[in-house]
mmCIF file of C-alpha atoms and ligand atoms in Angstrom:
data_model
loop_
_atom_site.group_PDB
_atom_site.id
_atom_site.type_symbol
_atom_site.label_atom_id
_atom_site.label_comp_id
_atom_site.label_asym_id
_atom_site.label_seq_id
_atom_site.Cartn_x
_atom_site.Cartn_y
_atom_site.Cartn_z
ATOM 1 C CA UNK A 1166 -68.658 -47.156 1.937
ATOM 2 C CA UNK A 1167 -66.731 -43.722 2.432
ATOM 3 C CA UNK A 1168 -68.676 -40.353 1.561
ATOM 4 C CA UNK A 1169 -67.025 -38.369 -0.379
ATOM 5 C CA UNK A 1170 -67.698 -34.339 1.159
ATOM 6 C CA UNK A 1171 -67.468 -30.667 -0.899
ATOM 7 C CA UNK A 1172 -65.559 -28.443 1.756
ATOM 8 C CA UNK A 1173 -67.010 -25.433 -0.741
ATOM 9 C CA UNK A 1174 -71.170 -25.978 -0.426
ATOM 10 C CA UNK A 1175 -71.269 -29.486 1.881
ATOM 11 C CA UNK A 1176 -72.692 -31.543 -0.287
ATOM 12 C CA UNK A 1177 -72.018 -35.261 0.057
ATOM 13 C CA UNK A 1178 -72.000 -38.045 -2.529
ATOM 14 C CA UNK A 1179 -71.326 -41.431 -1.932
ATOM 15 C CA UNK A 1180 -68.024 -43.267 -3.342
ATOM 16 C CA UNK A 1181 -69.754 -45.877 -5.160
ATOM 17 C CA UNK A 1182 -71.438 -42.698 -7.184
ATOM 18 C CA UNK A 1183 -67.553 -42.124 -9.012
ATOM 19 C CA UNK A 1184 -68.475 -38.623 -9.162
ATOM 20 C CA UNK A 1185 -65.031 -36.643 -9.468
ATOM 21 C CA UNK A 1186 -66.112 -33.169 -8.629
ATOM 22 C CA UNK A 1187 -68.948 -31.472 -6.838
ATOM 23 C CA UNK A 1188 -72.098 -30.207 -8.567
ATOM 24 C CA UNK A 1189 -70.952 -26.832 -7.769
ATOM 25 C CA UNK A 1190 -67.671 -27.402 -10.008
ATOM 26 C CA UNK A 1191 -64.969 -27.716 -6.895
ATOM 27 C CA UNK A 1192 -62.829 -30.804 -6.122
ATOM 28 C CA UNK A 1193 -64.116 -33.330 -3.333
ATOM 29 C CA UNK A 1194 -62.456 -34.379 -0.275
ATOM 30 C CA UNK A 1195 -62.870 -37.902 1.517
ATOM 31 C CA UNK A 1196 -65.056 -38.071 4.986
ATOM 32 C CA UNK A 1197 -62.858 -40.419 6.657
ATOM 33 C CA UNK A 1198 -59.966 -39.734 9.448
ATOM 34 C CA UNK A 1199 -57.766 -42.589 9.509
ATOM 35 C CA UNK A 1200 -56.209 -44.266 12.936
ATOM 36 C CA UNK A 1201 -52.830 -45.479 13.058
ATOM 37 C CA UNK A 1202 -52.567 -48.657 15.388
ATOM 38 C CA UNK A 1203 -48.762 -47.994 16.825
ATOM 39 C CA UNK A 1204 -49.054 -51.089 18.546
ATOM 40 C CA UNK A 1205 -49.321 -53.365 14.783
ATOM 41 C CA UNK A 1206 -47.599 -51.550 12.315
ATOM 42 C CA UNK A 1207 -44.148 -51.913 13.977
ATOM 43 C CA UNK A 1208 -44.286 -56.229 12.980
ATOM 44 C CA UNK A 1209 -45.452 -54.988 9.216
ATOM 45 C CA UNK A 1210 -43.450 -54.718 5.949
ATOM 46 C CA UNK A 1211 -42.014 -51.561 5.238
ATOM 47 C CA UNK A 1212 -44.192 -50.163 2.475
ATOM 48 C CA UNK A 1213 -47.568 -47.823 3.124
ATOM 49 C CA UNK A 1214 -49.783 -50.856 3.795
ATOM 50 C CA UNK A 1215 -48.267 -50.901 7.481
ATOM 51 C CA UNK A 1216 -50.715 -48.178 7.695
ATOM 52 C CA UNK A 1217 -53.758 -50.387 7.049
ATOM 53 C CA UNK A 1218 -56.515 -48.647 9.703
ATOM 54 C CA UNK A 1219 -55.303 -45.333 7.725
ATOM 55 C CA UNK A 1220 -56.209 -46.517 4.188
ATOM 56 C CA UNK A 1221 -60.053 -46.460 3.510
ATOM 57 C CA UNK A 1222 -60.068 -50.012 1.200
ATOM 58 C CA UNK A 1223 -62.322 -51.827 3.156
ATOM 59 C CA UNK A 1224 -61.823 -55.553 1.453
ATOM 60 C CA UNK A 1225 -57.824 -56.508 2.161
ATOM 61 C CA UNK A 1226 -58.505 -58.669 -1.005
ATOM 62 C CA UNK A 1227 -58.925 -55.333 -3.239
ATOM 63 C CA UNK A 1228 -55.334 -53.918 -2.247
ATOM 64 C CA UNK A 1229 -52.968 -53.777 -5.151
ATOM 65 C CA UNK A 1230 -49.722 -52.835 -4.172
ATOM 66 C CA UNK A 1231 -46.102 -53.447 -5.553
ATOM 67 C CA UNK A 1232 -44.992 -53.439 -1.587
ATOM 68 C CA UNK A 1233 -43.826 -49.344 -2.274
ATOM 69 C CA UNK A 1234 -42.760 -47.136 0.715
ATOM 70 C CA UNK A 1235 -41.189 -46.459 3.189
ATOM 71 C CA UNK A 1236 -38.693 -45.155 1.366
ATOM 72 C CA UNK A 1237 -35.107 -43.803 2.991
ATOM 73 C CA UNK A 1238 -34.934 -40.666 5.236
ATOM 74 C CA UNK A 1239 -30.927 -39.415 5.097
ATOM 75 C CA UNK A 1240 -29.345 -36.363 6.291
ATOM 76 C CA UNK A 1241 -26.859 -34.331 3.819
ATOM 77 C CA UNK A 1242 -24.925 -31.571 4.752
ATOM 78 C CA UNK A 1243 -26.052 -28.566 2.010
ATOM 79 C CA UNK A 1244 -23.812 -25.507 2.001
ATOM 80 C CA UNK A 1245 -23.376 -25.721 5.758
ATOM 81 C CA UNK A 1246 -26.755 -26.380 6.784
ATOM 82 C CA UNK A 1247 -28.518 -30.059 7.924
ATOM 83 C CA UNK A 1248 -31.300 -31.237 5.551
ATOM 84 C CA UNK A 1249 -33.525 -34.433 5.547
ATOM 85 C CA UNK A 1250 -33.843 -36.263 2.140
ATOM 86 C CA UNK A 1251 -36.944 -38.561 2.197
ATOM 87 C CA UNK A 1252 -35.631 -40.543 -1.391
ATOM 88 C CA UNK A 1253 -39.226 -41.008 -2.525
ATOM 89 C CA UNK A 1254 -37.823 -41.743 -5.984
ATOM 90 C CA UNK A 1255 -36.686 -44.755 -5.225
ATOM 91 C CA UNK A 1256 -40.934 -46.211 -6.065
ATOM 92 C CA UNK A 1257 -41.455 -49.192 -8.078
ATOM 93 C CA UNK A 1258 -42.465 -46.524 -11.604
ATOM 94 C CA UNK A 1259 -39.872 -44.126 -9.836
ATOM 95 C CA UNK A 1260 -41.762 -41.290 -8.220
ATOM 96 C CA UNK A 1261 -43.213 -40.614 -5.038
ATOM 97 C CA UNK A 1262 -46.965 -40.801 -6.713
ATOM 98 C CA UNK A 1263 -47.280 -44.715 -6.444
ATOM 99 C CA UNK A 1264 -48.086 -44.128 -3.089
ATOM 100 C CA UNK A 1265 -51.229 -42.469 -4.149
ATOM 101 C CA UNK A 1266 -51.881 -44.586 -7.120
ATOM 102 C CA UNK A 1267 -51.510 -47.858 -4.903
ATOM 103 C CA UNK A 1268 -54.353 -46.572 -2.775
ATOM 104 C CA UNK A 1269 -56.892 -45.079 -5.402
ATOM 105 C CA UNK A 1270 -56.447 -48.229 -7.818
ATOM 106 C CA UNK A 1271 -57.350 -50.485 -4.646
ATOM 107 C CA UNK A 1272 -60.200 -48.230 -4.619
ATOM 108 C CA UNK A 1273 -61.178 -48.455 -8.243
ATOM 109 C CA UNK A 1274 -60.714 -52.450 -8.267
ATOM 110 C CA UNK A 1275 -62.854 -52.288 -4.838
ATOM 111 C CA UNK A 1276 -65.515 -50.041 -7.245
ATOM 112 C CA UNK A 1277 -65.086 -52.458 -9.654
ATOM 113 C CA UNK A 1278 -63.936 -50.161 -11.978
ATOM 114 C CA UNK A 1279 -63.007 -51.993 -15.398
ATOM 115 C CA UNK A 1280 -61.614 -48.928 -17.101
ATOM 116 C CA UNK A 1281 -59.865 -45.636 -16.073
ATOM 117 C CA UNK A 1282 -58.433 -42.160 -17.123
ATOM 118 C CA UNK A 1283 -55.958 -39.744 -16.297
ATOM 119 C CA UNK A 1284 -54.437 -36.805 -17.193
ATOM 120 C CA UNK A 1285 -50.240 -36.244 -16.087
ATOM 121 C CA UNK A 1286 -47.115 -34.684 -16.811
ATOM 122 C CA UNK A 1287 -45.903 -38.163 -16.787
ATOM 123 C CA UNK A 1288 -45.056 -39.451 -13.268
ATOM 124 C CA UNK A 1289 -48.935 -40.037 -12.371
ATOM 125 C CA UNK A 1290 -49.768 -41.495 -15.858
ATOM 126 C CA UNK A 1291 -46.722 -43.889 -15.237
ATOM 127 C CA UNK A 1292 -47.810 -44.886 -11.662
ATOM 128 C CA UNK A 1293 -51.620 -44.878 -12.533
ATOM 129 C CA UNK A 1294 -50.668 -46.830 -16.057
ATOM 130 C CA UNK A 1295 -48.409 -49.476 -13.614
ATOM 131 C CA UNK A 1296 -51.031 -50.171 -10.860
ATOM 132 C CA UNK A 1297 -54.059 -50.660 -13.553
ATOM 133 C CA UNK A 1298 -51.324 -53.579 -15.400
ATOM 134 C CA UNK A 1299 -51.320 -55.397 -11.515
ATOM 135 C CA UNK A 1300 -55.293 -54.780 -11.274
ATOM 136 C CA UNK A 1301 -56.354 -55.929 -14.646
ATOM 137 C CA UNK A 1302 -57.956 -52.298 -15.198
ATOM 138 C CA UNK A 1303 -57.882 -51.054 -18.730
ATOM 139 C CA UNK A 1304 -55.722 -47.617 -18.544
ATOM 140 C CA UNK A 1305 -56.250 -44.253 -21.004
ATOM 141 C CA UNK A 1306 -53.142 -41.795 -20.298
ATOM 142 C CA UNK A 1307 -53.756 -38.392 -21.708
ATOM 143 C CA UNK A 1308 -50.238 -36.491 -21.391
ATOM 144 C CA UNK A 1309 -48.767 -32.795 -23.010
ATOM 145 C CA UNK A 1310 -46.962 -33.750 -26.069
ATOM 146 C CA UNK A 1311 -43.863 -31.992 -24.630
ATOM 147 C CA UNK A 1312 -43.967 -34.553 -21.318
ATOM 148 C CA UNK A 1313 -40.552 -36.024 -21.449
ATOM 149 C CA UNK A 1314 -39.854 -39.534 -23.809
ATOM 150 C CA UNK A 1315 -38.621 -42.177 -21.609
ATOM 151 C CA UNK A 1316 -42.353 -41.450 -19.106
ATOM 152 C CA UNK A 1317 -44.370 -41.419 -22.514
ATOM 153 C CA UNK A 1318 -42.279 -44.705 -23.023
ATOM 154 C CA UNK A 1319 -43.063 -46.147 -19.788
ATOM 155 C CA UNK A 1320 -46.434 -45.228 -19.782
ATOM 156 C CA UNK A 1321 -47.186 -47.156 -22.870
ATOM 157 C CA UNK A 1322 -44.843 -50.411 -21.430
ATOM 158 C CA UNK A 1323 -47.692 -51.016 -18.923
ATOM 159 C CA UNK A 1324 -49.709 -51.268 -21.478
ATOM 160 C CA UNK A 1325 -51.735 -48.478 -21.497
ATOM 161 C CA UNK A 1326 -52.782 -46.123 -24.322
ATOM 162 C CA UNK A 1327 -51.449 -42.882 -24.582
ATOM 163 C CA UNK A 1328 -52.988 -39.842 -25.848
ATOM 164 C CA UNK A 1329 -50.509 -37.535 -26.533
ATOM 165 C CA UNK A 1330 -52.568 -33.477 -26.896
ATOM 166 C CA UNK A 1331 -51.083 -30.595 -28.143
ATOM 167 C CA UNK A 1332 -51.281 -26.955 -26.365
ATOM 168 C CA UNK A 1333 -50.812 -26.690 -22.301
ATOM 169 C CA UNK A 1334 -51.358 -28.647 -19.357
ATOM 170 C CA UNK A 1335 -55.006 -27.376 -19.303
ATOM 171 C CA UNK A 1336 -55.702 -28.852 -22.753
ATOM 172 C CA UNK A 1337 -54.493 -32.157 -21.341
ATOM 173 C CA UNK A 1338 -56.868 -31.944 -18.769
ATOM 174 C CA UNK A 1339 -59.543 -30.817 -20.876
ATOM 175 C CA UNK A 1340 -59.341 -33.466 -23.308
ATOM 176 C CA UNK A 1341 -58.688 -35.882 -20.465
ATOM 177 C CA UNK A 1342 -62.314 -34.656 -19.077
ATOM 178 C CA UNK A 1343 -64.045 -34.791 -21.851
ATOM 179 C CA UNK A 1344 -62.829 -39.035 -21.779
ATOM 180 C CA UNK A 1345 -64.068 -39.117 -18.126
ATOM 181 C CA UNK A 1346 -67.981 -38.328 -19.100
ATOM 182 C CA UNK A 1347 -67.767 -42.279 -19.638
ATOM 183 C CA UNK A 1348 -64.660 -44.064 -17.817
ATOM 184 C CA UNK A 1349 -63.634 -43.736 -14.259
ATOM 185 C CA UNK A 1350 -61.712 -40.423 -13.354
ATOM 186 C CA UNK A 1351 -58.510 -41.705 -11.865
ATOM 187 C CA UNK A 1352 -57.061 -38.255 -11.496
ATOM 188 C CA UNK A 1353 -54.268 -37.648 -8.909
ATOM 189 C CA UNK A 1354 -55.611 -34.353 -8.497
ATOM 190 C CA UNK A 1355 -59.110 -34.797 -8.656
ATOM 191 C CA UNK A 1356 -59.876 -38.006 -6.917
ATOM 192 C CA UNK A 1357 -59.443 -38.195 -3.088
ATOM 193 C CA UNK A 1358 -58.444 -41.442 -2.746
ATOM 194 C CA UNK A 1359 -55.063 -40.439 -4.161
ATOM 195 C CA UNK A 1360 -54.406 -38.195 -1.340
ATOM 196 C CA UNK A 1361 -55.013 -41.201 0.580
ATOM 197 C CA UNK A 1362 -51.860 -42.679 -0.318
ATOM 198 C CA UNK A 1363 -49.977 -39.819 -0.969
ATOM 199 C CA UNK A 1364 -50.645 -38.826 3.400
ATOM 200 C CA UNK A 1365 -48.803 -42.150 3.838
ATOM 201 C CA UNK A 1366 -44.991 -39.743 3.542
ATOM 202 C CA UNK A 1367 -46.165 -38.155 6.905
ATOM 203 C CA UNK A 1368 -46.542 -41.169 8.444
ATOM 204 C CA UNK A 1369 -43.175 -42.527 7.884
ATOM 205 C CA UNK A 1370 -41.197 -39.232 8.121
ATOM 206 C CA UNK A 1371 -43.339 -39.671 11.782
ATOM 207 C CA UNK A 1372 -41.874 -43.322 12.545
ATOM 208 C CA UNK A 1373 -38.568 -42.214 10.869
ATOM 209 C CA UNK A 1374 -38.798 -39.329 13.502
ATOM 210 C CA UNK A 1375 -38.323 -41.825 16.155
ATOM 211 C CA UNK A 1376 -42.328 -41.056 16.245
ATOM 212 C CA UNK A 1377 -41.849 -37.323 16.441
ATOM 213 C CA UNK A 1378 -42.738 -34.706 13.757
ATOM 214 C CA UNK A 1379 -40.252 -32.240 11.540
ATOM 215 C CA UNK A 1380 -40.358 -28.845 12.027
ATOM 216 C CA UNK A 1381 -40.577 -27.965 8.607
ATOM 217 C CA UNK A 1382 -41.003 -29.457 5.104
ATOM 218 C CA UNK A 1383 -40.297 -28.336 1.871
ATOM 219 C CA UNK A 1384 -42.216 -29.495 -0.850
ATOM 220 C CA UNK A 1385 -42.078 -28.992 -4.765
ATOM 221 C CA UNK A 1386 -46.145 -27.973 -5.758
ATOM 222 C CA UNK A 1387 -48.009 -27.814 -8.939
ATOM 223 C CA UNK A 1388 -51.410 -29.317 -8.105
ATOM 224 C CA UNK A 1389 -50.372 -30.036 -4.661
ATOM 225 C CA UNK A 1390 -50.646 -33.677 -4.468
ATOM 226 C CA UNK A 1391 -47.927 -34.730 -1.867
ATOM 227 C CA UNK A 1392 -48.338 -31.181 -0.081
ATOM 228 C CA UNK A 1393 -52.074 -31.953 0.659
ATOM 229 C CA UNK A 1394 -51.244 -35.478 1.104
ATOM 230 C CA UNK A 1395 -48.185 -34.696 3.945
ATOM 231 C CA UNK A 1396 -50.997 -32.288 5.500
ATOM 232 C CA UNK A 1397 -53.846 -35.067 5.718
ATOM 233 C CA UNK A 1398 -51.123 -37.340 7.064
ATOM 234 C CA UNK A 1399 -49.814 -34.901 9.508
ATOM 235 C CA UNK A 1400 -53.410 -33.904 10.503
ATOM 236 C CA UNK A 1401 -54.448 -37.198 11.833
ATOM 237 C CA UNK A 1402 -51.580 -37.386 13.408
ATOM 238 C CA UNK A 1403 -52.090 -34.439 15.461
ATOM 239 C CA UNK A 1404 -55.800 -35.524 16.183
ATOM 240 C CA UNK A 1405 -54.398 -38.889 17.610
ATOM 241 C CA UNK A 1406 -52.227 -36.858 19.902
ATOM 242 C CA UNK A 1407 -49.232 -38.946 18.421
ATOM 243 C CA UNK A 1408 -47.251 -35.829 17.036
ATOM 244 C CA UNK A 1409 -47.132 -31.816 19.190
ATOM 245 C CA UNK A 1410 -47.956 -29.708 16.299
ATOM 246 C CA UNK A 1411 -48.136 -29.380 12.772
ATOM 247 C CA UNK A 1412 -44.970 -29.192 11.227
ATOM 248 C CA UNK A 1413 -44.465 -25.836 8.927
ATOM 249 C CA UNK A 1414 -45.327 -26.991 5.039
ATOM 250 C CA UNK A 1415 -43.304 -24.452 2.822
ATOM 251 C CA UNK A 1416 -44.227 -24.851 -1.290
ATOM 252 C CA UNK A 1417 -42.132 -24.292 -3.920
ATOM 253 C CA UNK A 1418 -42.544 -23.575 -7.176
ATOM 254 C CA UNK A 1419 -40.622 -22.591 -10.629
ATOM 255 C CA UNK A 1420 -40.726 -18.830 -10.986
ATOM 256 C CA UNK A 1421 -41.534 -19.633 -14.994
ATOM 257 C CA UNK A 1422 -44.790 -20.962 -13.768
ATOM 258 C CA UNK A 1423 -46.325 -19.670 -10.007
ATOM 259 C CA UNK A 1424 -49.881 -19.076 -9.912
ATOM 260 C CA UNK A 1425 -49.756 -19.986 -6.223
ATOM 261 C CA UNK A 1426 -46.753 -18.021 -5.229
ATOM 262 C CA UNK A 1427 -48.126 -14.977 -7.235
ATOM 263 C CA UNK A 1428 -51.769 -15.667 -5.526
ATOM 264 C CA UNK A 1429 -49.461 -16.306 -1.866
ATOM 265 C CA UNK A 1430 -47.503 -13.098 -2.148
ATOM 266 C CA UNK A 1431 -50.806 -11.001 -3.146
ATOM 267 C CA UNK A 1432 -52.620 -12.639 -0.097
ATOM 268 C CA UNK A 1433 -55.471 -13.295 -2.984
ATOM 269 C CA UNK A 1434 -57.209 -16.595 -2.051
ATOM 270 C CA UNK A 1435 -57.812 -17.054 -5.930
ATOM 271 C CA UNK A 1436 -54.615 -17.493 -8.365
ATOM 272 C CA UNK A 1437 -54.469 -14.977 -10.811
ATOM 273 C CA UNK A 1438 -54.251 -15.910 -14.808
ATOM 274 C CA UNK A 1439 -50.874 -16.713 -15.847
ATOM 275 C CA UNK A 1440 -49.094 -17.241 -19.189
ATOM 276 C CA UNK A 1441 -46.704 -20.222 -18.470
ATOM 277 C CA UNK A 1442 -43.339 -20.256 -19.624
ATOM 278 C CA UNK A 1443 -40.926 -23.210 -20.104
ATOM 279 C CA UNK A 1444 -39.066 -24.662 -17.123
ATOM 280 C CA UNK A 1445 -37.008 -27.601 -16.331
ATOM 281 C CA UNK A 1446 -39.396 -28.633 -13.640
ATOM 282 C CA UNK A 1447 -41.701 -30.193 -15.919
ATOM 283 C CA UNK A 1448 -43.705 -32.098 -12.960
ATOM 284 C CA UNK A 1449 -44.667 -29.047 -11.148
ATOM 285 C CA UNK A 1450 -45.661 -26.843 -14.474
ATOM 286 C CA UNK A 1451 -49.674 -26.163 -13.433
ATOM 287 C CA UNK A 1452 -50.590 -22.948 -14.502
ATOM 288 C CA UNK A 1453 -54.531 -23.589 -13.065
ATOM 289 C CA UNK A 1454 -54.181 -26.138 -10.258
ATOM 290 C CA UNK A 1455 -57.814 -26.803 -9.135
ATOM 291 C CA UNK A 1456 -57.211 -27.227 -5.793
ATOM 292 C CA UNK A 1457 -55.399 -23.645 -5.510
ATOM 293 C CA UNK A 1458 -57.828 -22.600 -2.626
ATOM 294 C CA UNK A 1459 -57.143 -26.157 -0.455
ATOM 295 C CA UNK A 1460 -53.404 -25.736 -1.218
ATOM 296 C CA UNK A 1461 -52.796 -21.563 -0.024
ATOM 297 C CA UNK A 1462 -55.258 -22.574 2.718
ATOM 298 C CA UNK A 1463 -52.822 -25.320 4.075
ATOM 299 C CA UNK A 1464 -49.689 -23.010 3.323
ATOM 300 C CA UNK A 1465 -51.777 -20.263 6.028
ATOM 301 C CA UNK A 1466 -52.904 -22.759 8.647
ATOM 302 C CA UNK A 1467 -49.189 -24.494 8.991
ATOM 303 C CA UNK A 1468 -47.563 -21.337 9.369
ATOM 304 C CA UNK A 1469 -45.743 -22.336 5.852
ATOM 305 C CA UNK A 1470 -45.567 -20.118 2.630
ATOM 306 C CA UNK A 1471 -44.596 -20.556 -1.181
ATOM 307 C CA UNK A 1472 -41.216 -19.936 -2.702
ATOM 308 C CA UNK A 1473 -40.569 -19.127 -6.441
ATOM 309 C CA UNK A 1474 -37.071 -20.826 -7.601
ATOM 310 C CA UNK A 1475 -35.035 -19.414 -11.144
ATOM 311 C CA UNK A 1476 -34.095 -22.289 -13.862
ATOM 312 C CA UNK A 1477 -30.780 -20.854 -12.723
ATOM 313 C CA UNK A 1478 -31.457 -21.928 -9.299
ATOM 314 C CA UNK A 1479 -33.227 -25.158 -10.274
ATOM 315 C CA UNK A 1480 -29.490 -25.901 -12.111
ATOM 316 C CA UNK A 1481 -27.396 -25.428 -9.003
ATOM 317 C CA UNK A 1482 -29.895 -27.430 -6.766
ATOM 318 C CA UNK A 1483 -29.848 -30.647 -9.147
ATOM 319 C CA UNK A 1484 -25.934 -29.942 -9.753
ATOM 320 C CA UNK A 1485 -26.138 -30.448 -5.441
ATOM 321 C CA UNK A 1486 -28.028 -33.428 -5.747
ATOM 322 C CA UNK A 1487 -25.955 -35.059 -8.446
ATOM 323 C CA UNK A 1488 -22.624 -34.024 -5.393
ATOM 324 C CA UNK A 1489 -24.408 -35.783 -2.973
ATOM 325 C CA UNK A 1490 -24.711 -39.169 -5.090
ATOM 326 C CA UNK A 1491 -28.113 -38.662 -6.067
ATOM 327 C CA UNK A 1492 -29.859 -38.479 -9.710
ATOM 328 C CA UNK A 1493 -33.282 -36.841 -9.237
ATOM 329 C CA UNK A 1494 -35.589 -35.065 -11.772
ATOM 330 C CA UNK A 1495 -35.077 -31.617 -12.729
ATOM 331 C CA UNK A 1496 -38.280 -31.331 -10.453
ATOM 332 C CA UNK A 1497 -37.226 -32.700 -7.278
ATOM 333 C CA UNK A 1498 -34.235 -29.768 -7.279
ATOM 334 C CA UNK A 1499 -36.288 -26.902 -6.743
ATOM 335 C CA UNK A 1500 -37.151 -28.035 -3.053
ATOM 336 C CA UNK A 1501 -32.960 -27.917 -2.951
ATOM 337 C CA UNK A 1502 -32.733 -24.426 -4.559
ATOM 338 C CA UNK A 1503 -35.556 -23.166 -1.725
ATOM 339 C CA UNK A 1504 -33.534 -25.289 0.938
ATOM 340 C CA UNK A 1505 -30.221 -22.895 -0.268
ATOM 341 C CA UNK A 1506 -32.337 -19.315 0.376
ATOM 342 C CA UNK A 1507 -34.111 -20.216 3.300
ATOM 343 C CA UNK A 1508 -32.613 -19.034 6.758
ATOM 344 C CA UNK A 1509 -32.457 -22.427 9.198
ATOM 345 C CA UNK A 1510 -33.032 -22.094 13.088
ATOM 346 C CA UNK A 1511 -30.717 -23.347 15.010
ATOM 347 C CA UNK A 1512 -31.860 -27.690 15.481
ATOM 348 C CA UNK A 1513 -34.533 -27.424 12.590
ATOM 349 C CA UNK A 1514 -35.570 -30.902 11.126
ATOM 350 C CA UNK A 1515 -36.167 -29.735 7.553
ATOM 351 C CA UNK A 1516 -37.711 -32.745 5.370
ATOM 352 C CA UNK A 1517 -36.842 -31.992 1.818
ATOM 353 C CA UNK A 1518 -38.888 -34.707 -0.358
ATOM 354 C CA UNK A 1519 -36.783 -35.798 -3.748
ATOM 355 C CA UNK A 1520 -39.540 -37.052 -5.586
ATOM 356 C CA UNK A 1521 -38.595 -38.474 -9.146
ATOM 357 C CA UNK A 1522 -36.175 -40.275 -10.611
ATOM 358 C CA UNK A 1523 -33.360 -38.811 -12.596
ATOM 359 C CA UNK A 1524 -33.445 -41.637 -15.582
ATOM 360 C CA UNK A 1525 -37.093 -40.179 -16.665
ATOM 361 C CA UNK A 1526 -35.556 -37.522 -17.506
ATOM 362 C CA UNK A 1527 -31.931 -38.502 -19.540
ATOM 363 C CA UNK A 1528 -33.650 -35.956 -22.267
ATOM 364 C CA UNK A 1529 -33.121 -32.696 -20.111
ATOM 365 C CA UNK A 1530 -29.747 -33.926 -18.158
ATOM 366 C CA UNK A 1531 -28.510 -34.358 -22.291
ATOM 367 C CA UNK A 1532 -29.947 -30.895 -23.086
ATOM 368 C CA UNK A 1533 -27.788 -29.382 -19.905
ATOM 369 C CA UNK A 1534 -24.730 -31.222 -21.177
ATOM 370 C CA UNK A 1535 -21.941 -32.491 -18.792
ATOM 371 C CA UNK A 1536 -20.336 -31.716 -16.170
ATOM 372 C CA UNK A 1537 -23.368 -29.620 -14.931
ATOM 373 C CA UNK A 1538 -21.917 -26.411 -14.136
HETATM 374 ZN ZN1 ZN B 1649 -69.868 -28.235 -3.819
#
């Protein structure tokens, strides 16, 4: 069984422990590099299991999957510059975060885990809430009152409870912890395992490639979990000599709500205290992320750094999405709006992930109105 390591003081538990943070208080990474045998994933079914010597479940017989990933890579032409949508929307619960709920719900079933919680926005609650129906895992979904209705709604279709708290996203998570002194923490931020499944998107932007890396990616961050999954993907990649370099990882996030991009711009390695205000891009609305240090440290090593996009901004890139036939959450256009204000060099691969699915969110596209403009 995997260790599970604190990068912070080096201590080491054990998975089978189900701590979800270190005695010290800071998150926990996984001990484990993954391999990626070349040679056997190309005769596999396109979804993240193809990546089986990558994913730490060590019983095939534990894996509970809905066959998600490998999602499409297009190119679209965006005010005279190339980009390269990875449509990781298009997910069984429609967001990119089954990839990291397929893995860590394997893990729990492999734990024998009878019971979880977890604390979301609404896109990890719905992919957590779906995975636990296909395990047989009793599911507790604590989620901000303000999360949008048809994610509450879908949430509660998988059967799961709901626990809907008043306040910010910190009281979610508070409440959420106080649940997880006695059930199984299945937090996509918290537990490493998710990150597991969430490094799967470098892999297939990699094989997409033609088994070469991007030069850049730009990725929407609140807690960080696809940017920290990309980089983990991306890293063991580089380790196995299969990709040249890292590609650049560039975050974005909604100017109403930046701790990172305030903390970035500072050079502070801690986030400063921030009073949130309300933006469209609900899923990316984290105020205290706790893995703030991981994430700015990822931004320095890659060469990346952290943009701050306007609701304004976050309009115009979902009114380009919606040109270019595609129906995304208000979310998934910020990485857009950053796309519009960043200079491109010349031949540039630029992966921009579009990471939820418009339909969870018919209650903000009705509060625009029509035609978006
Ligand atoms: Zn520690």
């Amino acid at each position: 069984m995997e260790s599970l390591i604190c990068s912070f003081c080096g201590r080491k538990y054990s998975a089978e422990e189900l701590v979800w943070r270190c005695e010290c208080g800071r998150p926990l990474d996984l001990d484990f590099k993954g391999q990626l045998d070349l040679g056997r994933i190309k005769d596999r079914p396109p979804n993240i299991w193809r990546y089986r010597e990558a994913l730490p479940i060590e019983d095939d017989k534990n894996i509970v999957s809905l066959s998600e990933g490998f999602t499409p890579l297009i190119a679209a032409t965006i005010s005279g510059k190339t980009a390269l949508l990875k449509l990781d929307f298009l997910y069984p619960t429609g967001s990119f975060k089954d990839r990291g709920a397929s893995v860590l719900i394997s893990k729990a079933k492999e734990l024998r885990v009878i019971k979880v919680v977890e604390d979301s926005s609404g896109n990890a609650g719905c992919a957590i809430a779906a995975y636990c129906a296909r395990a047989g895992i009793e599911c507790h979904i604590y989620v901000p009152e303000s999360a949008s209705p048809a994610k509450l709604l879908q949430i509660q279709a998988y059967g799961a409870r709901l626990f809907k708290i008043p306040g910010t996203r910190t009281d979610v998570q508070s409440a959420a912890l106080e649940a997880a002194k006695n059930i199984y923490y299945a937090s996509h931020v918290w537990n490493p395992f998710f990150f597991q499944g969430t490094k799967t998107f470098a892999f297939e932007v990699f094989e997409q490639l033609n088994f070469q890396e991007p030069d850049t990616m730009i990725i929407p961050v609140g807690n960080g979990t696809l940017l920290i999954g990309a980089y983990l993907g991306f890293s063991e990649l580089f380790h196995q000599h299969l990709i040249k370099r890292m590609p650049r990882l560039i975050a974005v996030q909604a100017k109403a709500c930046a701790p990172l991009y305030l903390a970035f711009r500072s050079g502070k390695e801690e986030i400063p205290e921030i009073i949130p205000e309300h933006t469209m891009a609900e899923g990316i609305a984290i105020p205290k992320p706790p893995r703030s240090k991981q994430v700015l440290e990822i931004i320095e090593k890659t060469g990346g750094e952290v943009l701050a996009v306007s609701e304004e901004e976050i309009v115009e890139g979902i009114r380009i999405l919606n040109s270019l036939g595609i129906f995304a959450e208000p979310t998934s256009a910020v990485v857009i709006a950053a796309f519009l204000k960043m200079p491109q060099r010349e031949g540039e691969k630029v992966v921009l992930p579009i990471t939820g699915y418009g339909l969870k969110t018919v209650d903000k596209y009705l509060r625009m109105g029509l035609p978006i403009s």
